[in-house]
mmCIF file of C-alpha atoms and ligand atoms in Angstrom:
data_model
loop_
_atom_site.group_PDB
_atom_site.id
_atom_site.type_symbol
_atom_site.label_atom_id
_atom_site.label_comp_id
_atom_site.label_asym_id
_atom_site.label_seq_id
_atom_site.Cartn_x
_atom_site.Cartn_y
_atom_site.Cartn_z
ATOM 1 C CA UNK A 128 -201.986 -24.174 -29.855
ATOM 2 C CA UNK A 129 -200.928 -20.761 -28.509
ATOM 3 C CA UNK A 130 -197.290 -19.795 -28.202
ATOM 4 C CA UNK A 131 -197.184 -17.303 -25.390
ATOM 5 C CA UNK A 132 -194.017 -15.266 -25.188
ATOM 6 C CA UNK A 133 -191.695 -16.403 -22.439
ATOM 7 C CA UNK A 134 -190.145 -14.032 -19.943
ATOM 8 C CA UNK A 135 -186.738 -14.437 -21.591
ATOM 9 C CA UNK A 136 -188.121 -13.771 -25.087
ATOM 10 C CA UNK A 137 -189.995 -10.689 -23.947
ATOM 11 C CA UNK A 138 -186.864 -9.213 -22.344
ATOM 12 C CA UNK A 139 -184.839 -9.931 -25.479
ATOM 13 C CA UNK A 140 -187.425 -8.342 -27.795
ATOM 14 C CA UNK A 141 -187.748 -5.241 -25.633
ATOM 15 C CA UNK A 142 -184.006 -4.935 -25.203
ATOM 16 C CA UNK A 143 -183.540 -5.048 -29.007
ATOM 17 C CA UNK A 144 -186.102 -2.256 -29.431
ATOM 18 C CA UNK A 145 -184.381 -0.078 -26.808
ATOM 19 C CA UNK A 146 -181.028 -0.728 -28.454
ATOM 20 C CA UNK A 147 -182.397 0.548 -31.780
ATOM 21 C CA UNK A 148 -183.085 3.935 -30.188
ATOM 22 C CA UNK A 149 -179.636 4.036 -28.531
ATOM 23 C CA UNK A 150 -180.641 3.598 -24.917
ATOM 24 C CA UNK A 151 -177.373 3.116 -23.098
ATOM 25 C CA UNK A 152 -178.372 0.053 -21.026
ATOM 26 C CA UNK A 153 -181.212 -1.623 -22.991
ATOM 27 C CA UNK A 154 -181.115 -5.015 -21.243
ATOM 28 C CA UNK A 155 -180.985 -3.500 -17.750
ATOM 29 C CA UNK A 156 -183.879 -1.154 -18.537
ATOM 30 C CA UNK A 157 -186.037 -3.950 -19.974
ATOM 31 C CA UNK A 158 -185.333 -6.132 -16.950
ATOM 32 C CA UNK A 159 -186.092 -3.400 -14.419
ATOM 33 C CA UNK A 160 -189.338 -2.504 -16.176
ATOM 34 C CA UNK A 161 -190.516 -6.118 -16.268
ATOM 35 C CA UNK A 162 -189.555 -6.631 -12.606
ATOM 36 C CA UNK A 163 -191.588 -3.543 -11.735
ATOM 37 C CA UNK A 164 -194.671 -4.539 -13.767
ATOM 38 C CA UNK A 165 -194.650 -8.179 -12.653
ATOM 39 C CA UNK A 166 -193.585 -7.483 -9.047
ATOM 40 C CA UNK A 167 -190.477 -9.638 -9.357
ATOM 41 C CA UNK A 168 -187.055 -9.733 -7.784
ATOM 42 C CA UNK A 169 -183.935 -9.932 -9.921
ATOM 43 C CA UNK A 170 -183.469 -13.656 -9.186
ATOM 44 C CA UNK A 171 -186.961 -14.362 -10.608
ATOM 45 C CA UNK A 172 -185.720 -13.225 -14.024
ATOM 46 C CA UNK A 173 -183.440 -16.260 -14.050
ATOM 47 C CA UNK A 174 -185.564 -18.786 -12.176
ATOM 48 C CA UNK A 175 -188.708 -18.020 -14.196
ATOM 49 C CA UNK A 176 -187.057 -17.284 -17.579
ATOM 50 C CA UNK A 177 -189.052 -19.940 -19.458
ATOM 51 C CA UNK A 178 -192.406 -19.016 -17.919
ATOM 52 C CA UNK A 179 -195.060 -17.650 -20.314
ATOM 53 C CA UNK A 180 -195.836 -13.995 -19.636
ATOM 54 C CA UNK A 181 -199.513 -13.278 -18.802
ATOM 55 C CA UNK A 182 -201.095 -11.117 -21.503
ATOM 56 C CA UNK A 183 -202.013 -8.330 -19.072
ATOM 57 C CA UNK A 184 -198.401 -8.058 -17.880
ATOM 58 C CA UNK A 185 -197.129 -8.032 -21.462
ATOM 59 C CA UNK A 186 -199.528 -5.236 -22.447
ATOM 60 C CA UNK A 187 -198.520 -2.964 -19.570
ATOM 61 C CA UNK A 188 -194.835 -3.778 -20.047
ATOM 62 C CA UNK A 189 -194.974 -2.975 -23.768
ATOM 63 C CA UNK A 190 -196.558 0.408 -23.020
ATOM 64 C CA UNK A 191 -193.665 1.238 -20.655
ATOM 65 C CA UNK A 192 -191.127 0.112 -23.256
ATOM 66 C CA UNK A 193 -192.793 2.504 -25.724
ATOM 67 C CA UNK A 194 -192.240 5.349 -23.238
ATOM 68 C CA UNK A 195 -188.603 4.380 -22.745
ATOM 69 C CA UNK A 196 -188.220 4.243 -26.556
ATOM 70 C CA UNK A 197 -189.092 7.949 -26.535
ATOM 71 C CA UNK A 198 -186.062 8.248 -24.203
ATOM 72 C CA UNK A 199 -188.118 9.174 -21.168
ATOM 73 C CA UNK A 200 -185.806 8.589 -18.163
ATOM 74 C CA UNK A 201 -186.238 5.152 -16.622
ATOM 75 C CA UNK A 202 -186.573 6.748 -13.165
ATOM 76 C CA UNK A 203 -189.691 8.685 -14.250
ATOM 77 C CA UNK A 204 -191.268 5.534 -15.706
ATOM 78 C CA UNK A 205 -190.511 3.488 -12.588
ATOM 79 C CA UNK A 206 -191.300 6.464 -10.321
ATOM 80 C CA UNK A 207 -188.224 5.670 -8.273
ATOM 81 C CA UNK A 208 -184.448 6.078 -8.153
ATOM 82 C CA UNK A 209 -181.919 4.824 -5.653
ATOM 83 C CA UNK A 210 -179.569 7.263 -3.922
ATOM 84 C CA UNK A 211 -177.067 6.312 -1.186
ATOM 85 C CA UNK A 212 -178.723 2.848 -1.153
ATOM 86 C CA UNK A 213 -182.197 4.228 -0.363
ATOM 87 C CA UNK A 214 -185.176 4.426 -2.736
ATOM 88 C CA UNK A 215 -186.526 7.908 -3.597
ATOM 89 C CA UNK A 216 -189.820 8.677 -5.290
ATOM 90 C CA UNK A 217 -189.271 10.829 -8.375
ATOM 91 C CA UNK A 218 -191.575 12.553 -10.823
ATOM 92 C CA UNK A 219 -190.865 14.824 -13.781
ATOM 93 C CA UNK A 220 -191.085 17.749 -11.298
ATOM 94 C CA UNK A 221 -187.608 16.876 -10.030
ATOM 95 C CA UNK A 222 -184.165 16.153 -11.401
ATOM 96 C CA UNK A 223 -183.414 12.434 -11.524
ATOM 97 C CA UNK A 224 -180.902 11.797 -8.697
ATOM 98 C CA UNK A 225 -177.400 11.261 -10.085
ATOM 99 C CA UNK A 226 -174.673 9.028 -8.642
ATOM 100 C CA UNK A 227 -172.203 11.972 -8.753
ATOM 101 C CA UNK A 228 -174.232 13.710 -6.078
ATOM 102 C CA UNK A 229 -173.270 10.935 -3.654
ATOM 103 C CA UNK A 230 -169.824 12.591 -3.538
ATOM 104 C CA UNK A 231 -171.444 15.475 -1.623
ATOM 105 C CA UNK A 232 -172.687 13.003 1.010
ATOM 106 C CA UNK A 233 -169.182 11.500 1.205
ATOM 107 C CA UNK A 234 -167.753 14.986 1.735
ATOM 108 C CA UNK A 235 -170.169 15.718 4.600
ATOM 109 C CA UNK A 236 -169.312 12.391 6.245
ATOM 110 C CA UNK A 237 -165.606 13.150 5.874
ATOM 111 C CA UNK A 238 -165.791 16.610 7.461
ATOM 112 C CA UNK A 239 -168.458 15.729 10.058
ATOM 113 C CA UNK A 240 -167.423 12.222 11.165
ATOM 114 C CA UNK A 241 -169.486 12.281 14.394
ATOM 115 C CA UNK A 242 -172.786 10.932 13.092
ATOM 116 C CA UNK A 243 -174.401 11.502 16.502
ATOM 117 C CA UNK A 244 -173.695 15.256 16.252
ATOM 118 C CA UNK A 245 -176.721 17.593 16.431
ATOM 119 C CA UNK A 246 -175.652 19.500 13.335
ATOM 120 C CA UNK A 247 -177.623 22.089 11.399
ATOM 121 C CA UNK A 248 -177.319 21.505 7.693
ATOM 122 C CA UNK A 249 -178.820 23.368 4.747
ATOM 123 C CA UNK A 250 -179.586 21.870 1.307
ATOM 124 C CA UNK A 251 -180.240 24.476 -1.370
ATOM 125 C CA UNK A 252 -182.253 23.355 -4.412
ATOM 126 C CA UNK A 253 -183.312 20.108 -2.783
ATOM 127 C CA UNK A 254 -185.298 18.719 -5.750
ATOM 128 C CA UNK A 255 -186.418 15.202 -4.761
ATOM 129 C CA UNK A 256 -184.859 15.824 -1.342
ATOM 130 C CA UNK A 257 -182.043 13.294 -1.760
ATOM 131 C CA UNK A 258 -179.368 15.360 0.004
ATOM 132 C CA UNK A 259 -181.545 16.553 2.895
ATOM 133 C CA UNK A 260 -183.198 13.177 3.488
ATOM 134 C CA UNK A 261 -179.932 11.224 3.235
ATOM 135 C CA UNK A 262 -178.238 13.562 5.720
ATOM 136 C CA UNK A 263 -181.202 13.290 8.093
ATOM 137 C CA UNK A 264 -180.939 9.491 7.895
ATOM 138 C CA UNK A 265 -177.154 9.401 8.316
ATOM 139 C CA UNK A 266 -177.175 11.975 11.165
ATOM 140 C CA UNK A 267 -180.133 11.005 13.386
ATOM 141 C CA UNK A 268 -179.752 14.125 15.583
ATOM 142 C CA UNK A 269 -179.220 16.677 12.801
ATOM 143 C CA UNK A 270 -181.708 19.301 11.623
ATOM 144 C CA UNK A 271 -181.856 20.265 7.987
ATOM 145 C CA UNK A 272 -183.384 23.206 6.175
ATOM 146 C CA UNK A 273 -184.063 22.310 2.546
ATOM 147 C CA UNK A 274 -185.072 24.913 -0.017
ATOM 148 C CA UNK A 275 -186.289 24.968 -3.588
ATOM 149 C CA UNK A 276 -187.837 27.527 -5.903
ATOM 150 C CA UNK A 277 -190.246 24.849 -7.140
ATOM 151 C CA UNK A 278 -193.298 24.064 -5.003
ATOM 152 C CA UNK A 279 -193.936 20.848 -6.909
ATOM 153 C CA UNK A 280 -190.370 19.688 -6.201
ATOM 154 C CA UNK A 281 -190.864 20.440 -2.503
ATOM 155 C CA UNK A 282 -193.965 18.239 -2.513
ATOM 156 C CA UNK A 283 -191.913 15.332 -3.862
ATOM 157 C CA UNK A 284 -189.150 16.021 -1.314
ATOM 158 C CA UNK A 285 -191.648 16.142 1.553
ATOM 159 C CA UNK A 286 -193.042 12.777 0.457
ATOM 160 C CA UNK A 287 -189.529 11.325 0.492
ATOM 161 C CA UNK A 288 -188.859 12.744 3.973
ATOM 162 C CA UNK A 289 -192.056 11.066 5.207
ATOM 163 C CA UNK A 290 -191.178 7.791 3.458
ATOM 164 C CA UNK A 291 -187.828 7.748 5.275
ATOM 165 C CA UNK A 292 -189.363 8.928 8.589
ATOM 166 C CA UNK A 293 -187.231 12.074 8.897
ATOM 167 C CA UNK A 294 -189.894 14.716 8.207
ATOM 168 C CA UNK A 295 -189.734 15.981 11.822
ATOM 169 C CA UNK A 296 -186.081 17.017 11.343
ATOM 170 C CA UNK A 297 -186.312 18.657 7.903
ATOM 171 C CA UNK A 298 -187.844 22.090 7.351
ATOM 172 C CA UNK A 299 -188.756 22.704 3.722
ATOM 173 C CA UNK A 300 -188.823 26.287 2.488
ATOM 174 C CA UNK A 301 -189.847 27.627 -0.882
ATOM 175 C CA UNK A 302 -187.853 30.521 -2.329
ATOM 176 C CA UNK A 303 -184.918 31.826 -4.313
ATOM 177 C CA UNK A 304 -181.612 30.325 -3.133
ATOM 178 C CA UNK A 305 -180.700 31.511 0.418
ATOM 179 C CA UNK A 306 -183.369 34.206 0.383
ATOM 180 C CA UNK A 307 -185.785 31.417 1.343
ATOM 181 C CA UNK A 308 -184.170 31.345 4.783
ATOM 182 C CA UNK A 309 -184.475 33.830 7.629
ATOM 183 C CA UNK A 310 -180.891 34.791 8.289
ATOM 184 C CA UNK A 311 -181.296 35.428 12.010
ATOM 185 C CA UNK A 312 -182.353 31.826 12.570
ATOM 186 C CA UNK A 313 -179.535 30.302 10.591
ATOM 187 C CA UNK A 314 -176.105 29.264 11.857
ATOM 188 C CA UNK A 315 -175.443 26.278 9.694
ATOM 189 C CA UNK A 316 -172.578 23.867 10.204
ATOM 190 C CA UNK A 317 -172.690 23.285 6.467
ATOM 191 C CA UNK A 318 -174.528 24.402 3.349
ATOM 192 C CA UNK A 319 -174.667 21.676 0.721
ATOM 193 C CA UNK A 320 -175.956 22.201 -2.795
ATOM 194 C CA UNK A 321 -176.225 20.686 -6.229
ATOM 195 C CA UNK A 322 -177.586 23.791 -7.983
ATOM 196 C CA UNK A 323 -178.433 24.129 -11.692
ATOM 197 C CA UNK A 324 -175.008 24.518 -13.319
ATOM 198 C CA UNK A 325 -175.435 23.495 -16.975
ATOM 199 C CA UNK A 326 -174.475 26.437 -19.175
ATOM 200 C CA UNK A 327 -177.187 27.621 -21.560
ATOM 201 C CA UNK A 328 -174.985 26.828 -24.584
ATOM 202 C CA UNK A 329 -174.614 23.194 -23.408
ATOM 203 C CA UNK A 330 -178.358 22.560 -23.199
ATOM 204 C CA UNK A 331 -178.848 21.601 -26.867
ATOM 205 C CA UNK A 332 -176.143 18.924 -26.758
ATOM 206 C CA UNK A 333 -177.393 17.037 -23.687
ATOM 207 C CA UNK A 334 -178.692 13.461 -23.829
ATOM 208 C CA UNK A 335 -182.317 13.240 -24.944
ATOM 209 C CA UNK A 336 -183.370 12.021 -21.485
ATOM 210 C CA UNK A 337 -182.526 15.406 -19.971
ATOM 211 C CA UNK A 338 -185.190 17.139 -22.081
ATOM 212 C CA UNK A 339 -187.775 15.472 -19.775
ATOM 213 C CA UNK A 340 -186.251 17.063 -16.670
ATOM 214 C CA UNK A 341 -187.304 20.513 -15.405
ATOM 215 C CA UNK A 342 -185.201 23.016 -17.346
ATOM 216 C CA UNK A 343 -184.743 25.189 -14.269
ATOM 217 C CA UNK A 344 -183.237 22.224 -12.411
ATOM 218 C CA UNK A 345 -180.474 21.995 -15.011
ATOM 219 C CA UNK A 346 -179.463 25.422 -16.227
ATOM 220 C CA UNK A 347 -179.037 28.996 -15.003
ATOM 221 C CA UNK A 348 -179.638 30.113 -18.624
ATOM 222 C CA UNK A 349 -176.158 31.662 -18.522
ATOM 223 C CA UNK A 350 -172.615 30.331 -18.087
ATOM 224 C CA UNK A 351 -173.532 27.764 -15.389
ATOM 225 C CA UNK A 352 -171.825 29.728 -12.610
ATOM 226 C CA UNK A 353 -174.703 31.995 -11.481
ATOM 227 C CA UNK A 354 -176.055 29.903 -8.596
ATOM 228 C CA UNK A 355 -172.643 28.565 -7.538
ATOM 229 C CA UNK A 356 -171.391 32.168 -7.281
ATOM 230 C CA UNK A 357 -174.514 33.266 -5.424
ATOM 231 C CA UNK A 358 -174.146 30.501 -2.805
ATOM 232 C CA UNK A 359 -170.437 31.259 -2.253
ATOM 233 C CA UNK A 360 -171.125 34.987 -1.901
ATOM 234 C CA UNK A 361 -174.184 34.850 0.355
ATOM 235 C CA UNK A 362 -173.516 31.527 2.147
ATOM 236 C CA UNK A 363 -170.969 32.745 4.749
ATOM 237 C CA UNK A 364 -173.574 35.015 6.413
ATOM 238 C CA UNK A 365 -175.593 31.890 7.180
ATOM 239 C CA UNK A 366 -172.730 29.822 8.595
ATOM 240 C CA UNK A 367 -171.298 29.087 12.034
ATOM 241 C CA UNK A 368 -167.676 30.012 12.630
ATOM 242 C CA UNK A 369 -165.681 27.535 10.506
ATOM 243 C CA UNK A 370 -168.905 26.417 8.807
ATOM 244 C CA UNK A 371 -168.570 24.717 5.452
ATOM 245 C CA UNK A 372 -169.982 25.003 1.940
ATOM 246 C CA UNK A 373 -169.996 21.938 -0.306
ATOM 247 C CA UNK A 374 -170.986 22.355 -3.939
ATOM 248 C CA UNK A 375 -171.413 20.072 -6.930
ATOM 249 C CA UNK A 376 -170.385 21.407 -10.305
ATOM 250 C CA UNK A 377 -169.963 20.260 -13.891
ATOM 251 C CA UNK A 378 -168.036 21.382 -16.973
ATOM 252 C CA UNK A 379 -168.490 25.060 -16.000
ATOM 253 C CA UNK A 380 -166.087 24.510 -13.086
ATOM 254 C CA UNK A 381 -166.134 26.597 -9.923
ATOM 255 C CA UNK A 382 -166.292 30.369 -9.504
ATOM 256 C CA UNK A 383 -163.474 32.370 -7.884
ATOM 257 C CA UNK A 384 -163.412 31.888 -4.119
ATOM 258 C CA UNK A 385 -164.631 34.999 -2.277
ATOM 259 C CA UNK A 386 -162.437 36.444 0.511
ATOM 260 C CA UNK A 387 -164.878 35.262 3.162
ATOM 261 C CA UNK A 388 -164.062 31.606 2.376
ATOM 262 C CA UNK A 389 -161.051 29.308 2.282
ATOM 263 C CA UNK A 390 -160.983 26.777 -0.537
ATOM 264 C CA UNK A 391 -160.443 23.385 1.111
ATOM 265 C CA UNK A 392 -160.402 20.997 -1.828
ATOM 266 C CA UNK A 393 -161.847 19.810 -5.106
ATOM 267 C CA UNK A 394 -164.334 16.919 -5.155
ATOM 268 C CA UNK A 395 -163.436 14.401 -7.886
ATOM 269 C CA UNK A 396 -165.758 11.839 -9.427
ATOM 270 C CA UNK A 397 -164.819 8.202 -10.025
ATOM 271 C CA UNK A 398 -163.447 9.096 -13.462
ATOM 272 C CA UNK A 399 -161.140 11.669 -11.857
ATOM 273 C CA UNK A 400 -163.009 14.728 -13.155
ATOM 274 C CA UNK A 401 -163.429 17.755 -10.884
ATOM 275 C CA UNK A 402 -167.086 17.671 -9.820
ATOM 276 C CA UNK A 403 -167.282 19.979 -6.855
ATOM 277 C CA UNK A 404 -165.656 22.139 -4.256
ATOM 278 C CA UNK A 405 -165.403 22.251 -0.478
ATOM 279 C CA UNK A 406 -165.029 25.604 1.312
ATOM 280 C CA UNK A 407 -164.602 26.715 4.910
ATOM 281 C CA UNK A 408 -165.711 30.013 6.381
ATOM 282 C CA UNK A 409 -162.746 32.138 7.578
HETATM 283 N N1 LIG B 261 -180.666 18.451 -4.944
HETATM 284 C C1 LIG B 261 -181.320 17.671 -5.976
HETATM 285 C C2 LIG B 261 -180.376 16.623 -6.499
HETATM 286 O O1 LIG B 261 -179.172 16.723 -6.213
HETATM 287 O O2 LIG B 261 -180.818 15.701 -7.211
HETATM 288 C C3 LIG B 261 -181.815 18.569 -7.129
HETATM 289 C C4 LIG B 261 -180.726 19.342 -7.793
HETATM 290 S S1 LIG B 261 -181.233 20.166 -9.277
HETATM 291 C C5 LIG B 261 -179.699 20.162 -10.140
HETATM 292 C C6 LIG B 261 -181.364 21.867 -8.807
HETATM 293 C C7 LIG B 261 -182.601 22.257 -8.015
HETATM 294 O O3 LIG B 261 -182.542 23.664 -7.774
HETATM 295 C C8 LIG B 261 -183.920 22.007 -8.687
HETATM 296 O O4 LIG B 261 -184.762 21.263 -7.832
HETATM 297 C C9 LIG B 261 -184.502 23.386 -8.961
HETATM 298 O O5 LIG B 261 -185.912 23.467 -8.816
HETATM 299 C C10 LIG B 261 -183.823 24.216 -7.896
HETATM 300 N N2 LIG B 261 -183.703 25.636 -8.225
HETATM 301 C C11 LIG B 261 -183.570 26.219 -9.450
HETATM 302 N N3 LIG B 261 -183.472 27.552 -9.314
HETATM 303 C C12 LIG B 261 -183.542 27.828 -7.990
HETATM 304 C C13 LIG B 261 -183.515 29.019 -7.223
HETATM 305 N N4 LIG B 261 -183.367 30.214 -7.809
HETATM 306 N N5 LIG B 261 -183.621 28.931 -5.881
HETATM 307 C C14 LIG B 261 -183.767 27.701 -5.286
HETATM 308 N N6 LIG B 261 -183.804 26.546 -5.955
HETATM 309 C C15 LIG B 261 -183.684 26.609 -7.297
HETATM 310 N N1 LIG B 262 -175.631 16.485 -13.373
HETATM 311 C C1 LIG B 262 -176.626 17.041 -14.279
HETATM 312 C C2 LIG B 262 -176.232 16.670 -15.678
HETATM 313 O O1 LIG B 262 -176.330 15.514 -15.978
HETATM 314 C C3 LIG B 262 -176.758 18.529 -14.073
HETATM 315 C C4 LIG B 262 -177.343 18.827 -12.786
HETATM 316 C C5 LIG B 262 -177.112 20.223 -12.385
HETATM 317 O O2 LIG B 262 -177.140 21.165 -13.161
HETATM 318 N N2 LIG B 262 -176.858 20.394 -11.158
HETATM 319 O O3 LIG B 262 -175.833 17.462 -16.492
#
């Protein structure tokens, strides 16, 4: 008589393996991977816990667990990550969307409360396109220019714009920071960016998962401030009168505010750490 592994047993075995390699949420990861492989909803994990797992499902699932055991980010294995309650396709060509970046969306909504406004926004270093696509969804009359140095990232972002049916209101441009944009066409209401800000000396101490992400999405290979400084210095030329700049940052903090801008306020994360800055053009 065969003793096929039940759903519950398989999750427990996989979770124990992930725990051994110090994954921070082993049970959640095992559950999400099985749901993805078996095409299940979360409630099925409970309702069908005693069901034997088909061998084909178990084989594919175990292969994904092996990848996660190498500390490959879950989002790359699933090919998807949620941001502002919407699913985004992600590959190893783009940074995995982080919950902290949702604070930039909150800041835009705070300073631009009229969601029917026909604003012009700019997202620099768009990666998977989360900022540009979310703003296009939240502001159905807005136009967004989204830039990245990486052509492969822009392909992922374009796919996400199509998936969320906002591709007609986002212009993607490849290039170095604001140089990607023709200045004479740009009078943005706001420039929003989560640029690479990890200092070079911090790179070696990051979680293993981050070694799978594009290095040039994480670090400026310097003190972390290079791109933040560049956006604050060159941004005002691309803004409307009273236009805004909203930046995410990390442990490197924020650069000195240039004379062309007024510092409005610090963005804090849920733990109370300073994670960004909001500026207004004088
Ligand atoms: N906006 C996305 C997000 O919040 O998840 C991605 C942010 S990631 C931290 C930074 C992005 O900046 C990467 O997609 C990277 O390719 C891009 N980047 C790096 N250097 C750049 C440059 N010189 N000019 C434009 N984009 C750059
Ligand atoms: N938030 C990323 C981290 O986990 C860094 C992203 C960035 O450099 N913008 O360190």
